[in-house]
Every structure is written in structure tokens, then in C-alpha cells.
CSV table of C-alpha atoms in Angstrom, one decimal:
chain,number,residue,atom,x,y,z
A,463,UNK,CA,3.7,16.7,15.2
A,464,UNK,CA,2.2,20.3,14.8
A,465,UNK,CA,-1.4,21.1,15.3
A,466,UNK,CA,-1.5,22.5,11.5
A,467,UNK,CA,0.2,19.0,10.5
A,468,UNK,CA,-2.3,17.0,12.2
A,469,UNK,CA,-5.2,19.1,11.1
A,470,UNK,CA,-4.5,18.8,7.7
A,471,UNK,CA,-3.7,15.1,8.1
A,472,UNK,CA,-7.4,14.8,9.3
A,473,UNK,CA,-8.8,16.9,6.6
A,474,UNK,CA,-7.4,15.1,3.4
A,475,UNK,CA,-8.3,11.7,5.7
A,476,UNK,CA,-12.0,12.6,6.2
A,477,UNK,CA,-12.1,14.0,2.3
A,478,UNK,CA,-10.6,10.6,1.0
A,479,UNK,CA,-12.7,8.4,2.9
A,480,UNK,CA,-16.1,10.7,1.7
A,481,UNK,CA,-14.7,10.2,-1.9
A,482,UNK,CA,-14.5,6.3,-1.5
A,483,UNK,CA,-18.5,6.4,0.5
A,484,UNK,CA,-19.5,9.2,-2.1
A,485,UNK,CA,-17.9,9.2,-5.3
A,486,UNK,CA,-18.4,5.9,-7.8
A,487,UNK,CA,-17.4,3.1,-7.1
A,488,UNK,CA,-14.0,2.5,-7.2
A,489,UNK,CA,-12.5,0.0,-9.9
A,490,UNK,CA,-8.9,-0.2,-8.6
A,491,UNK,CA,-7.4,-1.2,-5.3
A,492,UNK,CA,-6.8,2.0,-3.1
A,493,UNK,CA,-5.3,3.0,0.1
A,494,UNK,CA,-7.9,3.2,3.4
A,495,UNK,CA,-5.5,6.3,4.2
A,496,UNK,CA,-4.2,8.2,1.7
A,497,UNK,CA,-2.1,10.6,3.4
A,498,UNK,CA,0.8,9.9,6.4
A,499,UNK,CA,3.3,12.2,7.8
A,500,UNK,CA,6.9,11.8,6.9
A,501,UNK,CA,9.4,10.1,8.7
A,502,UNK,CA,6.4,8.0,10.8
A,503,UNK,CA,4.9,4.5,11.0
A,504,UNK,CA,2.3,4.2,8.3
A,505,UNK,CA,-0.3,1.3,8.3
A,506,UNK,CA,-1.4,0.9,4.7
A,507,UNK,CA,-4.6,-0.8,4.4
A,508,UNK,CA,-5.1,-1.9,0.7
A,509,UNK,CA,-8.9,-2.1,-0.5
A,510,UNK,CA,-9.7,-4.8,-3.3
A,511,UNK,CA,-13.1,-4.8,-3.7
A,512,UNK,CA,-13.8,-7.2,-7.0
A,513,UNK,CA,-12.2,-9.8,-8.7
A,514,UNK,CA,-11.5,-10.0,-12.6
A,515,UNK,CA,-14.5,-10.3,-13.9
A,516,UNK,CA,-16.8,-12.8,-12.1
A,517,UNK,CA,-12.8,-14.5,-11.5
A,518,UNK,CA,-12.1,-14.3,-7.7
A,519,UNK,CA,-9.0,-12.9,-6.7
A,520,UNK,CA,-6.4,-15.6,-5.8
A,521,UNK,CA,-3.2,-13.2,-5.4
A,522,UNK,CA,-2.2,-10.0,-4.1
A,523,UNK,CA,1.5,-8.8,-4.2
A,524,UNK,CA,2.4,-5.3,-3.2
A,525,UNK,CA,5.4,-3.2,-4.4
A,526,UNK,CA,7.0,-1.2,-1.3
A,527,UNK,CA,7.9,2.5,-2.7
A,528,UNK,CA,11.6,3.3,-2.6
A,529,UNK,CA,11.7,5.5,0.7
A,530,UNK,CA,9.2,3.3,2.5
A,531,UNK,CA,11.1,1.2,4.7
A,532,UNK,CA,11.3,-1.9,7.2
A,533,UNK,CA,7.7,-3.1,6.1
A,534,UNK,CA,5.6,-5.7,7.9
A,535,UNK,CA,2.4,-7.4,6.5
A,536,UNK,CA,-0.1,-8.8,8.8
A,537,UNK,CA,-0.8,-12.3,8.0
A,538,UNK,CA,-4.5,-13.3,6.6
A,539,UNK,CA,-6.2,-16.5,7.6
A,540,UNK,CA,-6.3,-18.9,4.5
A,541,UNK,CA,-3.5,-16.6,2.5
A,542,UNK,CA,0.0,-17.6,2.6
A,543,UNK,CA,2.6,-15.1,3.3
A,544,UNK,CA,6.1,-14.4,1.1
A,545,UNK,CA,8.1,-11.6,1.5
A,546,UNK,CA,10.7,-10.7,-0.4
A,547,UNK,CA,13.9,-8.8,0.1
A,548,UNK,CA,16.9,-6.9,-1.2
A,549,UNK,CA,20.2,-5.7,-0.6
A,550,UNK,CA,19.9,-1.9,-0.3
A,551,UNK,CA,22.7,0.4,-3.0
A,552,UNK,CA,23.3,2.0,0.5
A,553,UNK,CA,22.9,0.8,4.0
A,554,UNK,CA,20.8,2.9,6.5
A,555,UNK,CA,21.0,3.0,10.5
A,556,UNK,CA,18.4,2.8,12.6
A,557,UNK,CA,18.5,2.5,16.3
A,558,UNK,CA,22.3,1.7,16.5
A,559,UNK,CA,22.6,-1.6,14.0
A,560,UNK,CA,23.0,-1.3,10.4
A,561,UNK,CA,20.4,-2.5,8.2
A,562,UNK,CA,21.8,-3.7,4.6
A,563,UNK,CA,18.3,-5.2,2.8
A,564,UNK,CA,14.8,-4.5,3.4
A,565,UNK,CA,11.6,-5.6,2.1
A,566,UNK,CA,10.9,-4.7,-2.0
A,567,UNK,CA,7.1,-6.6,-2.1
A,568,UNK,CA,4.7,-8.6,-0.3
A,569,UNK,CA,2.9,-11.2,-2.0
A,570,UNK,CA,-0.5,-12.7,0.0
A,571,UNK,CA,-1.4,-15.8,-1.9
A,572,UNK,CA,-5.0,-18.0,-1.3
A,573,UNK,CA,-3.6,-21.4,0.2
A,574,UNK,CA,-7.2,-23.1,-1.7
A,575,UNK,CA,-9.9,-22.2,-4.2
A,576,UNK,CA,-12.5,-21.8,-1.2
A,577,UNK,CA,-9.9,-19.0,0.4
A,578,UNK,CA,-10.1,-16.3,-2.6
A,579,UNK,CA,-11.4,-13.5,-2.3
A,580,UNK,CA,-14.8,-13.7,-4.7
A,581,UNK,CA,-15.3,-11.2,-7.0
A,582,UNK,CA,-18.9,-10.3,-5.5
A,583,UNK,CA,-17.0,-10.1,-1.7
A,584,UNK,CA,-14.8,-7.3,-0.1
A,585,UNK,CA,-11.8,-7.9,1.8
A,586,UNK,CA,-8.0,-5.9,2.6
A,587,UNK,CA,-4.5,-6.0,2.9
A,588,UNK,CA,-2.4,-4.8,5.5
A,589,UNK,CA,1.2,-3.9,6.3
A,590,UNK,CA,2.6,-1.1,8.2
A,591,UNK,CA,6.0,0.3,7.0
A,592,UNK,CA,7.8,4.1,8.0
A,593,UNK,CA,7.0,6.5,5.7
A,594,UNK,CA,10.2,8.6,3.9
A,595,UNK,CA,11.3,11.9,5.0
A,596,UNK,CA,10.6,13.7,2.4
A,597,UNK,CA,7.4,15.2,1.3
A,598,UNK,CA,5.4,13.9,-1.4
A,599,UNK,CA,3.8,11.2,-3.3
A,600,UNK,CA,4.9,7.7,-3.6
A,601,UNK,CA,2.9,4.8,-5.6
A,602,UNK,CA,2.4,1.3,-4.6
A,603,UNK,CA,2.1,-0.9,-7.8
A,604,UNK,CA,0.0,-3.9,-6.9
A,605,UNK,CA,-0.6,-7.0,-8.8
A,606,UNK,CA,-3.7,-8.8,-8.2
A,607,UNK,CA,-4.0,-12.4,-10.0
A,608,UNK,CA,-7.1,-14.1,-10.2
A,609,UNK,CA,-8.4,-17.7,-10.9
A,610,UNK,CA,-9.0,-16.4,-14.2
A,611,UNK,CA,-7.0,-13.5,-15.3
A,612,UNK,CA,-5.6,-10.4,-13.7
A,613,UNK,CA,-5.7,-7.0,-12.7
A,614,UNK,CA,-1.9,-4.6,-12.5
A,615,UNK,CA,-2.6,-1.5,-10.6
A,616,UNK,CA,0.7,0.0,-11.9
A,617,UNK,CA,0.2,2.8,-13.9
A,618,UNK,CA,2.1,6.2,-12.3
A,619,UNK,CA,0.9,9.8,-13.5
A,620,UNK,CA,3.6,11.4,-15.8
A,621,UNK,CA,4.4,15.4,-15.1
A,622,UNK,CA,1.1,17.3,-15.6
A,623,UNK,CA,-1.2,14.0,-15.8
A,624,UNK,CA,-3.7,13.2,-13.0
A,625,UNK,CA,-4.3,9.8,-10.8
A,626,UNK,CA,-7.9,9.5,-12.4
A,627,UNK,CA,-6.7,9.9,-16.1
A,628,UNK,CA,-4.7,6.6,-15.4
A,629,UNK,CA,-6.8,3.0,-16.5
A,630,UNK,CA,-4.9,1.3,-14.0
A,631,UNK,CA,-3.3,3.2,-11.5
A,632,UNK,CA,-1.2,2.2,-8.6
A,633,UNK,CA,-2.2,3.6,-5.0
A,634,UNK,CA,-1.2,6.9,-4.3
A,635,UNK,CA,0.2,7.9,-1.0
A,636,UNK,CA,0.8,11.5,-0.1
A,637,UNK,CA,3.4,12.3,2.1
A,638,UNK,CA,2.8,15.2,4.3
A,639,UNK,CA,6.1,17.1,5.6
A,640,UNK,CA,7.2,15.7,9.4
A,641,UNK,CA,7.0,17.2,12.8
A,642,UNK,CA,10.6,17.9,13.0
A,643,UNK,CA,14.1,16.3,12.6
A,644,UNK,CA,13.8,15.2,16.3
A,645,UNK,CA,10.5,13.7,15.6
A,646,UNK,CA,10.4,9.2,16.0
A,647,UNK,CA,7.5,7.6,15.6
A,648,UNK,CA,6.4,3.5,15.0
């Protein structure tokens, strides 16, 4: 990866984490990192910070963006685990075997009442996937079911429209352009 690649990278990281410490707080569930290089591994660390309502939260399940591939969620104590997978329109390679389905969402349940997350109470997400190729933005929708209710972090900006216009917006992910073609990374 270039220097000017991993400069910026650091920039747009430093600026999104002073927006989350700085800016008001935030009434969706966000990315920890919102910017990965293309083609790399990518460790997306999803933020819920309330409930619905006073409700705590007693689901999350994550959307994978097309491009993003070969994801793997890290399990949470008291949460089960489902992951769920499809036949891809086109098989892909990678590293000599051919790979015909991959994972389309990740659901973290709470296996009890005393294991949600309460409304008042923090906590995150994590899986890491590789990022796409290609430059740009992807959106993970993310459902988030409560004991009572429930939030869909879905909405996607149309042509012209900003992230912050949206009233329930999916996590945005900008993909920066890779290192090269000869570039691997996990």
C-alpha cells in the first residue's frame, strides 16, 4: 500500500472517530472504521448504542454488501450466531479452489432476556470480511429487533442526496482505491 493511500486512510479514520466523540450523538448504528482499502481484509465493528425506546435490543442481523466477500463474525457471549449463505450468479477463485456461495447476512441473536443489550448500555458487532476491488462506497443495511419494537438501518442515499439527510440510514463504508493488482492482504 502507498504512503499517500495509507495517509489518507488515517486521515478520514482520525476525522470519523472525532465526528462520533464530537459531533451529537449518534442515533443509528455506525461503522468504528469507516474507510478500508480495496481488495484487503476489513474488520467492521458495528456500534449500537440504544435500544428502541427504553426496549433493549434483542437482535442484530447484518446485510454483507455485494463486493464484500468470505465474511466471518466473531461470536458474542450470551448471543447466538446464524449465518446465512448463497449460491453466487458467478463463482470466484481464490487461492486455487473455487468458491460457489458466500455469506449474504449475519444475524447475532440474545440466547435470554438478561443477554440484550439495554437500551441505556453500549455494546458492538464484529465481523471481518475482504473489501471489493473497486473504489467506492458500499452500505451495510442492519436490522436491529428489540424486546419491543425495532429499528432498520437501511435507508441508501439516492444520486445527489447525503448520508445525514437519510432517517434511517445504513452504515456507509468508503472504499479507498488498493495498493496495486499484486497487492493480498487478510
Amino acid at each position: 500500500m502507498s504512503l499517500n493511500t495509507m495517509k489518507k486512510i488515517a486521515v478520514i479514520a482520525l476525522l470519523s472517530g472525532a465526528g462520533g466523540l464530537f459531533g451529537s450523538a449518534s442515533a443509528h448504528v455506525v461503522l468504528e472504521y469507516q474507510v478500508a482499502p480495496a481488495g484487503a481484509s476489513y474488520k467492521a465493528t458495528f456500534k449500537v448504542g440504544h435500544g428502541c425506546g427504553a426496549s433493549p435490543t434483542r437482535q442484530i442481523a447484518v446485510d454483507i454488501p455485494a463486493g464484500m466477500r468470505g465474511a466471518r463474525p466473531m461470536p458474542k457471549p450470551g448471543w447466538a450466531l446464524e449465518v446465512q449463505r448463497e449460491k453466487l450468479a458467478q463463482p470466484i477463485t481464490s487461492h486455487g479452489r473455487s468458491i460457489t456461495e458466500d455469506v449474504v447476512r449475519v444475524t447475532w441473536t440474545a440466547k435470554t432476556a438478561d443477554d440484550m443489550l439495554q437500551s441505556a448500555h453500549y455494546d458492538e458487532f464484529v465481523l471481518v470480511a475482504t473489501a471489493p476491488e473497486q473504489a467506492g462506497t458500499v452500505y451495510w443495511p442492519v436490522r436491529q429487533a428489540c424486546a419491543e419494537g425495532r429499528n432498520d438501518w437501511v435507508e441508501v442515499p439516492k444520486a445527489g442526496q447525503k448520508l445525514s439527510d437519510l432517517k434511517s440510514p445504513a452504515a456507509a463504508l468508503e472504499i479507498l482505491p488498493g495498493a496495486g493488482a499484486g497487492a493480498h492482504n487478510h
